[in-house]
Amino acid sequence: MKGSGAEILIDEVVDVKRDEKIVITAGGERIAYDKLIISTGSVPGIPPIPGIDMDNIFPIEKNAESLKKVMERLKEASNLVIVGGGFIGMEFADECRKSFKAKITVVEMLPHPLMLNFDEELCIAAEEIEKKMGVDIIAPERVESFIGNGKVKGVRLASGKEIEADMALIATGYVPNTKLAEKIGLEIGPTKAIKVDRYMRTNDENIFACGDCAEKFSFFDGKPSNLRLASIAAMEARIASANLFGPRRMNEGVIGVFSTILSGTVFALAGLSEREAKAKGYEITVGKWEGVNRHPGSMPEAENLKLKLIFEKGTGVILGGELMGAKSGGEIINIIGAAISKRMTAEEMARFQMGTHPALTASPIAYPIPNAAEMACIGP
């Protein structure tokens, strides 16, 4: 950054004088600006659970100092409870069971972990994988309160059951960090994020916002969205910077491209799941494919992969895709995300041209994307 001519100041912005176009820092700096970008990110959403302020209960924060403290406490923990079975909770459970001796229990409000993102069959598969590895998953269930006297000793569930716990992690998601934006009078949208237009401009023409603190809207219906991903933040930063001195690049809305890996198995989604598409009122056609990601299947590093593509019936336009299995799925889902952004049809995706190699990809006659699309074209 410095090599590109940028000046980096390690400090905290405590105020912005919009009428003077001055940023004020905790260290007393007064910095003039022509255009300002706010990218204050997000902070853990802390549920109002009685006892949550006891010792050895930690929110999962995005800073090294906090995580270092969590790692130190995990070395001594015997019974760890993770509140929340989303990406953060499940990934922490997976890593903790590899590195620490503690018995791990995940408590999730929905019927299965990861259900905010994936269709049920993938959620059940992820749950079964982690259970086989020794992680206890309790769902659907809710934490009623934490038990202890200054330091956590257990968790009481809504069902009345009590679980022993000498440490707990709160993985109930993140909320936009809008403290500064609200202080300086920027408009806040319905998802409690900074309201922006399609050029990432706030209600102040000289102030832009991007990343987790900025409001999102759906690629599919234009409605406000709670999706917050690093990949979305990076895209929004490119859009905001391109538009600082004139509108050049427009945000078409968030598609939502997710991936995670649990015990060596990738789970990924781009766009709408089958459940979400139906909930939004789409009539859909589904195409499925299952096979190996090398050819022949006896090649070293060959792994199984399952892919499902969801298309709008009638138009054939792709709405989403889900997969599980091979690590190569992490890039295949990005291709599907690109196809969604261009509103490709099943017929077009069945004609998808790809490069293949025995040691790198599935067979050209069994490549996941065109084969799943072909199944959708053929129909049930």
CSV table of C-alpha atoms in Angstrom, one decimal:
chain,number,residue,atom,x,y,z
A,1,MET,CA,0.0,0.0,0.0
A,2,LYS,CA,2.7,2.5,0.9
A,3,GLY,CA,4.5,1.6,-2.3
A,4,SER,CA,1.4,2.7,-4.2
A,5,GLY,CA,1.5,6.1,-2.5
A,6,ALA,CA,-1.0,5.4,0.2
A,7,GLU,CA,-0.5,6.8,3.7
A,8,ILE,CA,-1.4,4.4,6.5
A,9,LEU,CA,-2.4,5.8,9.9
A,10,ILE,CA,-3.0,3.4,12.9
A,11,ASP,CA,-5.7,5.3,14.8
A,12,GLU,CA,-9.4,5.3,15.5
A,13,VAL,CA,-11.8,7.8,13.8
A,14,VAL,CA,-14.0,9.2,16.5
A,15,ASP,CA,-15.9,11.9,14.5
A,16,VAL,CA,-16.5,13.3,11.1
A,17,LYS,CA,-17.3,17.0,10.5
A,18,ARG,CA,-19.4,16.6,7.4
A,19,ASP,CA,-19.8,20.3,6.8
A,20,GLU,CA,-16.1,20.9,7.0
A,21,LYS,CA,-15.1,17.6,5.4
A,22,ILE,CA,-12.8,16.8,8.3
A,23,VAL,CA,-12.1,13.4,9.9
A,24,ILE,CA,-11.1,13.5,13.6
A,25,THR,CA,-9.1,10.7,15.2
A,26,ALA,CA,-8.7,9.5,18.8
A,27,GLY,CA,-5.0,10.6,18.6
A,28,GLY,CA,-6.1,14.2,17.8
A,29,GLU,CA,-5.4,14.1,14.0
A,30,ARG,CA,-7.6,16.3,11.8
A,31,ILE,CA,-7.6,14.9,8.3
A,32,ALA,CA,-9.3,16.8,5.4
A,33,TYR,CA,-11.1,14.8,2.7
A,34,ASP,CA,-12.7,15.3,-0.7
A,35,LYS,CA,-14.4,11.9,-0.6
A,36,LEU,CA,-14.7,9.5,2.3
A,37,ILE,CA,-15.2,5.8,2.4
A,38,ILE,CA,-16.6,4.2,5.6
A,39,SER,CA,-15.7,0.5,5.9
A,40,THR,CA,-16.1,-0.2,9.6
A,41,GLY,CA,-17.2,-3.8,9.1
A,42,SER,CA,-19.3,-5.8,11.6
A,43,VAL,CA,-19.2,-6.9,15.2
A,44,PRO,CA,-20.5,-10.0,16.9
A,45,GLY,CA,-24.2,-10.0,17.6
A,46,ILE,CA,-24.5,-10.8,21.3
A,47,PRO,CA,-27.9,-12.4,22.2
A,48,PRO,CA,-29.5,-11.3,25.5
A,49,ILE,CA,-28.9,-14.6,27.3
A,50,PRO,CA,-28.9,-14.4,31.2
A,51,GLY,CA,-25.3,-15.0,32.4
A,52,ILE,CA,-23.6,-14.3,29.1
A,53,ASP,CA,-21.2,-11.8,30.9
A,54,MET,CA,-19.7,-14.6,33.0
A,55,ASP,CA,-16.0,-15.4,32.8
A,56,ASN,CA,-14.9,-17.9,30.1
A,57,ILE,CA,-17.8,-17.0,27.7
A,58,PHE,CA,-16.4,-15.4,24.5
A,59,PRO,CA,-17.9,-13.9,21.4
A,60,ILE,CA,-16.0,-14.9,18.3
A,61,GLU,CA,-14.3,-11.7,17.3
A,62,LYS,CA,-12.4,-10.8,14.2
A,63,ASN,CA,-9.2,-9.7,15.9
A,64,ALA,CA,-6.0,-11.5,16.7
A,65,GLU,CA,-5.8,-10.4,20.4
A,66,SER,CA,-9.2,-11.8,21.2
A,67,LEU,CA,-8.7,-15.0,19.3
A,68,LYS,CA,-5.3,-15.5,21.0
A,69,LYS,CA,-7.1,-15.3,24.4
A,70,VAL,CA,-9.7,-17.8,23.2
A,71,MET,CA,-7.0,-20.2,22.1
A,72,GLU,CA,-5.2,-20.0,25.5
A,73,ARG,CA,-8.5,-20.8,27.4
A,74,LEU,CA,-9.3,-23.7,25.1
A,75,LYS,CA,-6.1,-25.4,26.2
A,76,GLU,CA,-7.6,-25.8,29.7
A,77,ALA,CA,-11.2,-26.4,28.8
A,78,SER,CA,-12.9,-29.7,29.4
A,79,ASN,CA,-16.4,-29.0,28.1
A,80,LEU,CA,-16.9,-26.4,25.4
A,81,VAL,CA,-20.4,-25.3,24.3
A,82,ILE,CA,-20.7,-23.3,21.0
A,83,VAL,CA,-23.9,-21.3,20.7
A,84,GLY,CA,-24.9,-21.2,17.1
A,85,GLY,CA,-24.5,-23.8,14.3
A,86,GLY,CA,-23.8,-21.5,11.3
A,87,PHE,CA,-20.5,-21.3,9.4
A,88,ILE,CA,-18.6,-19.7,12.3
A,89,GLY,CA,-19.9,-22.2,14.9
A,90,MET,CA,-19.4,-25.3,12.8
A,91,GLU,CA,-16.0,-24.3,11.6
A,92,PHE,CA,-14.8,-23.5,15.1
A,93,ALA,CA,-16.2,-26.9,16.3
A,94,ASP,CA,-14.4,-28.7,13.5
A,95,GLU,CA,-11.0,-26.9,14.3
A,96,CYS,CA,-11.4,-27.2,18.1
A,97,ARG,CA,-12.0,-31.0,18.0
A,98,LYS,CA,-8.8,-31.4,16.0
A,99,SER,CA,-6.6,-29.3,18.3
A,100,PHE,CA,-8.0,-29.4,21.8
A,101,LYS,CA,-9.1,-32.1,24.3
A,102,ALA,CA,-12.4,-30.5,25.3
A,103,LYS,CA,-15.8,-32.2,24.6
A,104,ILE,CA,-17.6,-30.0,22.1
A,105,THR,CA,-21.3,-29.4,22.0
A,106,VAL,CA,-23.0,-27.1,19.4
A,107,VAL,CA,-26.4,-25.7,20.2
A,108,GLU,CA,-28.5,-24.6,17.2
A,109,MET,CA,-32.0,-23.1,17.1
A,110,LEU,CA,-32.9,-24.5,13.6
A,111,PRO,CA,-33.5,-28.2,12.9
A,112,HIS,CA,-30.0,-28.7,11.6
A,113,PRO,CA,-26.7,-26.6,11.4
A,114,LEU,CA,-26.1,-24.4,8.4
A,115,MET,CA,-29.8,-24.3,7.6
A,116,LEU,CA,-29.8,-20.5,7.0
A,117,ASN,CA,-27.7,-21.3,3.9
A,118,PHE,CA,-28.1,-24.8,2.5
A,119,ASP,CA,-30.9,-27.2,1.7
A,120,GLU,CA,-31.7,-29.8,4.2
A,121,GLU,CA,-29.8,-32.7,2.6
A,122,LEU,CA,-26.5,-30.8,2.8
A,123,CYS,CA,-27.2,-29.7,6.4
A,124,ILE,CA,-27.9,-33.3,7.5
A,125,ALA,CA,-24.7,-34.5,5.8
A,126,ALA,CA,-22.6,-31.8,7.5
A,127,GLU,CA,-24.2,-32.7,10.9
A,128,GLU,CA,-23.5,-36.4,10.4
A,129,ILE,CA,-19.9,-35.8,9.5
A,130,GLU,CA,-19.2,-33.7,12.6
A,131,LYS,CA,-21.1,-36.1,14.9
A,132,LYS,CA,-18.9,-39.0,13.6
A,133,MET,CA,-15.9,-36.9,14.5
A,134,GLY,CA,-17.1,-36.6,18.1
A,135,VAL,CA,-18.9,-33.2,18.0
A,136,ASP,CA,-22.3,-33.3,19.8
A,137,ILE,CA,-24.9,-31.2,18.0
A,138,ILE,CA,-28.2,-30.4,19.8
A,139,ALA,CA,-30.9,-29.0,17.4
A,140,PRO,CA,-33.4,-27.6,17.3
A,141,GLU,CA,-32.7,-26.1,20.7
A,142,ARG,CA,-32.1,-22.7,22.3
A,143,VAL,CA,-29.8,-21.6,25.2
A,144,GLU,CA,-32.0,-20.3,28.0
A,145,SER,CA,-29.3,-19.2,30.3
A,146,PHE,CA,-25.7,-19.8,31.4
A,147,ILE,CA,-25.1,-21.3,34.8
A,148,GLY,CA,-22.3,-20.4,37.2
A,149,ASN,CA,-21.1,-18.1,39.9
A,150,GLY,CA,-18.9,-15.5,38.1
A,151,LYS,CA,-17.4,-18.2,35.9
A,152,VAL,CA,-19.5,-20.4,33.6
A,153,LYS,CA,-20.2,-23.9,34.8
A,154,GLY,CA,-23.0,-25.0,32.5
A,155,VAL,CA,-25.7,-24.1,30.0
A,156,ARG,CA,-29.5,-24.4,30.6
A,157,LEU,CA,-31.5,-25.1,27.5
A,158,ALA,CA,-35.1,-24.1,26.7
A,159,SER,CA,-36.1,-27.7,27.1
A,160,GLY,CA,-34.9,-27.6,30.7
A,161,LYS,CA,-31.9,-29.8,30.0
A,162,GLU,CA,-28.6,-28.7,31.5
A,163,ILE,CA,-25.2,-29.2,29.9
A,164,GLU,CA,-21.9,-29.0,31.7
A,165,ALA,CA,-19.6,-26.3,30.3
A,166,ASP,CA,-16.5,-24.6,31.6
A,167,MET,CA,-16.2,-22.5,28.4
A,168,ALA,CA,-18.6,-21.2,25.9
A,169,LEU,CA,-18.2,-19.5,22.5
A,170,ILE,CA,-21.0,-17.2,21.1
A,171,ALA,CA,-21.3,-17.8,17.3
A,172,THR,CA,-24.7,-16.2,16.6
A,173,GLY,CA,-23.5,-14.1,13.7
A,174,TYR,CA,-22.4,-10.5,13.1
A,175,VAL,CA,-24.2,-7.2,12.9
A,176,PRO,CA,-23.1,-4.1,11.0
A,177,ASN,CA,-20.9,-1.7,12.8
A,178,THR,CA,-22.7,1.6,12.3
A,179,LYS,CA,-21.7,3.4,15.5
A,180,LEU,CA,-19.7,6.1,13.6
A,181,ALA,CA,-22.2,6.4,10.8
A,182,GLU,CA,-25.1,7.0,13.2
A,183,LYS,CA,-23.1,9.5,15.2
A,184,ILE,CA,-22.5,11.7,12.1
A,185,GLY,CA,-26.0,11.4,10.8
A,186,LEU,CA,-25.8,9.0,7.9
A,187,GLU,CA,-29.0,7.2,7.0
A,188,ILE,CA,-29.4,3.6,8.3
A,189,GLY,CA,-31.4,1.1,6.3
A,190,PRO,CA,-33.9,-1.6,7.3
A,191,THR,CA,-31.2,-4.2,7.9
A,192,LYS,CA,-29.5,-1.8,10.4
A,193,ALA,CA,-26.7,-1.2,8.0
A,194,ILE,CA,-25.6,2.1,6.3
A,195,LYS,CA,-28.0,2.9,3.5
A,196,VAL,CA,-26.3,3.1,0.1
A,197,ASP,CA,-27.4,3.3,-3.5
A,198,ARG,CA,-26.1,1.1,-6.3
A,199,TYR,CA,-23.0,3.2,-6.5
A,200,MET,CA,-22.2,2.7,-2.8
A,201,ARG,CA,-23.1,6.3,-2.1
A,202,THR,CA,-24.6,7.3,1.3
A,203,ASN,CA,-27.1,10.1,1.8
A,204,ASP,CA,-24.0,12.4,1.9
A,205,GLU,CA,-22.7,12.7,-1.7
A,206,ASN,CA,-19.1,12.8,-0.5
A,207,ILE,CA,-19.3,9.7,1.7
A,208,PHE,CA,-19.4,6.1,0.5
A,209,ALA,CA,-19.8,2.9,2.5
A,210,CYS,CA,-18.8,-0.6,1.7
A,211,GLY,CA,-18.3,-4.0,3.3
A,212,ASP,CA,-20.3,-5.4,6.3
A,213,CYS,CA,-21.3,-2.0,7.5
A,214,ALA,CA,-23.1,-1.1,4.2
A,215,GLU,CA,-26.6,-2.3,3.3
A,216,LYS,CA,-26.9,-5.1,0.7
A,217,PHE,CA,-29.8,-5.8,-1.7
A,218,SER,CA,-30.6,-9.0,-3.4
A,219,PHE,CA,-29.5,-9.7,-7.0
A,220,PHE,CA,-32.8,-11.6,-7.4
A,221,ASP,CA,-35.5,-9.3,-6.2
A,222,GLY,CA,-33.7,-6.1,-5.2
A,223,LYS,CA,-34.9,-6.4,-1.6
A,224,PRO,CA,-32.6,-5.6,1.4
A,225,SER,CA,-30.3,-8.6,2.2
A,226,ASN,CA,-28.5,-9.6,5.4
A,227,LEU,CA,-25.7,-11.3,3.4
A,228,ARG,CA,-22.2,-10.3,4.8
A,229,LEU,CA,-19.2,-12.0,3.2
A,230,ALA,CA,-15.6,-11.0,2.7
A,231,SER,CA,-16.0,-11.6,-1.1
A,232,ILE,CA,-19.0,-9.1,-1.2
A,233,ALA,CA,-17.0,-6.6,0.8
A,234,ALA,CA,-14.1,-6.8,-1.7
A,235,MET,CA,-16.5,-6.3,-4.6
A,236,GLU,CA,-18.1,-3.3,-3.0
A,237,ALA,CA,-14.7,-1.8,-2.3
A,238,ARG,CA,-13.9,-2.0,-6.0
A,239,ILE,CA,-17.3,-0.4,-6.9
A,240,ALA,CA,-17.0,2.4,-4.4
A,241,SER,CA,-13.4,3.3,-5.4
A,242,ALA,CA,-14.4,3.3,-9.1
A,243,ASN,CA,-17.2,5.7,-8.4
A,244,LEU,CA,-15.5,8.3,-6.1
A,245,PHE,CA,-15.4,11.0,-8.7
A,246,GLY,CA,-18.3,10.0,-10.9
A,247,PRO,CA,-20.6,7.0,-11.3
A,248,ARG,CA,-18.8,4.4,-13.4
A,249,ARG,CA,-19.6,1.1,-11.9
A,250,MET,CA,-23.0,-0.2,-10.6
A,251,ASN,CA,-23.7,-2.8,-7.9
A,252,GLU,CA,-26.2,-5.3,-9.4
A,253,GLY,CA,-26.9,-6.8,-6.0
A,254,VAL,CA,-25.6,-9.7,-3.9
A,255,ILE,CA,-25.8,-13.2,-5.2
A,256,GLY,CA,-24.3,-15.0,-2.2
A,257,VAL,CA,-21.5,-17.4,-2.9
A,258,PHE,CA,-20.6,-19.5,0.2
A,259,SER,CA,-18.1,-22.3,0.8
A,260,THR,CA,-16.9,-24.1,3.9
A,261,ILE,CA,-14.9,-27.2,4.6
A,262,LEU,CA,-15.7,-29.6,7.5
A,263,SER,CA,-13.6,-32.6,8.2
A,264,GLY,CA,-12.2,-32.5,4.6
A,265,THR,CA,-15.6,-32.2,2.9
A,266,VAL,CA,-16.5,-29.0,1.1
A,267,PHE,CA,-20.0,-27.6,1.3
A,268,ALA,CA,-20.8,-24.7,-1.1
A,269,LEU,CA,-23.7,-22.7,-2.5
A,270,ALA,CA,-24.1,-19.9,-5.0
A,271,GLY,CA,-27.3,-17.9,-5.3
A,272,LEU,CA,-30.6,-19.5,-4.1
A,273,SER,CA,-31.0,-22.9,-2.6
A,274,GLU,CA,-33.9,-24.9,-3.7
A,275,ARG,CA,-35.8,-24.0,-0.5
A,276,GLU,CA,-35.1,-20.3,-1.0
A,277,ALA,CA,-36.1,-20.3,-4.6
A,278,LYS,CA,-39.5,-21.8,-3.8
A,279,ALA,CA,-40.0,-19.4,-0.9
A,280,LYS,CA,-39.4,-16.5,-3.3
A,281,GLY,CA,-42.2,-17.9,-5.5
A,282,TYR,CA,-40.1,-19.4,-8.3
A,283,GLU,CA,-41.3,-22.5,-10.1
A,284,ILE,CA,-38.1,-24.4,-10.6
A,285,THR,CA,-36.3,-27.2,-12.4
A,286,VAL,CA,-33.5,-29.1,-10.8
A,287,GLY,CA,-30.5,-30.9,-12.4
A,288,LYS,CA,-28.2,-33.1,-10.4
A,289,TRP,CA,-24.9,-34.8,-11.0
A,290,GLU,CA,-22.6,-37.0,-8.9
A,291,GLY,CA,-19.2,-38.3,-9.8
A,292,VAL,CA,-15.5,-37.9,-9.2
A,293,ASN,CA,-13.3,-34.9,-9.8
A,294,ARG,CA,-10.5,-36.7,-11.7
A,295,HIS,CA,-10.5,-39.1,-14.6
A,296,PRO,CA,-10.3,-42.0,-14.4
A,297,GLY,CA,-11.6,-42.2,-10.8
A,298,SER,CA,-8.6,-44.3,-9.8
A,299,MET,CA,-6.3,-41.3,-10.1
A,300,PRO,CA,-4.6,-40.1,-7.0
A,301,GLU,CA,-6.5,-37.4,-5.1
A,302,ALA,CA,-9.8,-38.3,-6.8
A,303,GLU,CA,-12.7,-37.3,-4.6
A,304,ASN,CA,-16.5,-37.6,-5.0
A,305,LEU,CA,-18.6,-34.5,-5.8
A,306,LYS,CA,-22.3,-34.0,-5.7
A,307,LEU,CA,-23.8,-31.0,-7.6
A,308,LYS,CA,-27.3,-29.6,-7.8
A,309,LEU,CA,-28.3,-26.7,-10.1
A,310,ILE,CA,-31.6,-24.8,-9.7
A,311,PHE,CA,-33.2,-23.2,-12.7
A,312,GLU,CA,-36.4,-21.1,-13.2
A,313,LYS,CA,-38.9,-23.2,-15.0
A,314,GLY,CA,-40.0,-21.6,-18.3
A,315,THR,CA,-37.1,-19.2,-18.8
A,316,GLY,CA,-34.4,-21.8,-17.8
A,317,VAL,CA,-32.4,-19.1,-16.1
A,318,ILE,CA,-30.1,-20.4,-13.4
A,319,LEU,CA,-31.0,-19.3,-9.8
A,320,GLY,CA,-28.6,-21.3,-7.7
A,321,GLY,CA,-26.3,-24.2,-7.2
A,322,GLU,CA,-25.2,-26.4,-4.3
A,323,LEU,CA,-22.5,-28.9,-3.9
A,324,MET,CA,-20.6,-31.1,-1.4
A,325,GLY,CA,-17.6,-33.2,-1.6
A,326,ALA,CA,-14.2,-32.5,-3.3
A,327,LYS,CA,-12.1,-29.5,-2.5
A,328,SER,CA,-12.3,-28.5,-6.2
A,329,GLY,CA,-15.9,-27.6,-5.4
A,330,GLY,CA,-14.6,-24.3,-3.9
A,331,GLU,CA,-13.8,-23.1,-7.4
A,332,ILE,CA,-16.7,-24.8,-9.2
A,333,ILE,CA,-19.1,-22.9,-7.1
A,334,ASN,CA,-17.4,-19.6,-8.2
A,335,ILE,CA,-18.1,-20.6,-11.8
A,336,ILE,CA,-21.7,-21.1,-10.9
A,337,GLY,CA,-21.8,-17.7,-9.2
A,338,ALA,CA,-20.5,-16.1,-12.5
A,339,ALA,CA,-23.2,-18.0,-14.5
A,340,ILE,CA,-25.9,-16.6,-12.2
A,341,SER,CA,-24.5,-13.1,-12.5
A,342,LYS,CA,-24.9,-13.4,-16.4
A,343,ARG,CA,-28.3,-15.0,-16.0
A,344,MET,CA,-27.3,-18.0,-18.1
A,345,THR,CA,-29.8,-20.7,-19.0
A,346,ALA,CA,-29.7,-24.4,-18.6
A,347,GLU,CA,-29.3,-24.8,-22.4
A,348,GLU,CA,-26.3,-22.4,-22.4
A,349,MET,CA,-24.7,-24.2,-19.4
A,350,ALA,CA,-25.2,-27.6,-21.0
A,351,ARG,CA,-22.9,-26.2,-23.8
A,352,PHE,CA,-20.3,-25.0,-21.3
A,353,GLN,CA,-16.8,-25.4,-22.7
A,354,MET,CA,-14.2,-26.4,-20.2
A,355,GLY,CA,-10.5,-27.4,-20.1
A,356,THR,CA,-9.9,-30.8,-18.6
A,357,HIS,CA,-6.9,-32.8,-17.5
A,358,PRO,CA,-6.8,-36.3,-15.8
A,359,ALA,CA,-4.9,-35.0,-12.8
A,360,LEU,CA,-6.8,-31.8,-12.4
A,361,THR,CA,-10.5,-32.2,-13.4
A,362,ALA,CA,-13.4,-34.5,-14.0
A,363,SER,CA,-13.7,-36.2,-17.4
A,364,PRO,CA,-14.8,-34.0,-20.3
A,365,ILE,CA,-17.8,-36.3,-20.7
A,366,ALA,CA,-18.7,-36.1,-17.0
A,367,TYR,CA,-17.8,-32.5,-16.0
A,368,PRO,CA,-20.2,-31.5,-13.2
A,369,ILE,CA,-21.7,-28.2,-14.6
A,370,PRO,CA,-22.8,-29.2,-18.1
A,371,ASN,CA,-24.0,-32.6,-16.9
A,372,ALA,CA,-26.2,-31.2,-14.1
A,373,ALA,CA,-27.5,-28.6,-16.6
A,374,GLU,CA,-28.3,-31.3,-19.1
A,375,MET,CA,-30.3,-33.2,-16.5
A,376,ALA,CA,-32.3,-30.0,-15.9
A,377,CYS,CA,-32.9,-29.7,-19.7
A,378,ILE,CA,-34.1,-33.3,-19.9
A,379,GLY,CA,-36.4,-32.8,-16.9
A,380,PRO,CA,-37.8,-35.3,-14.4
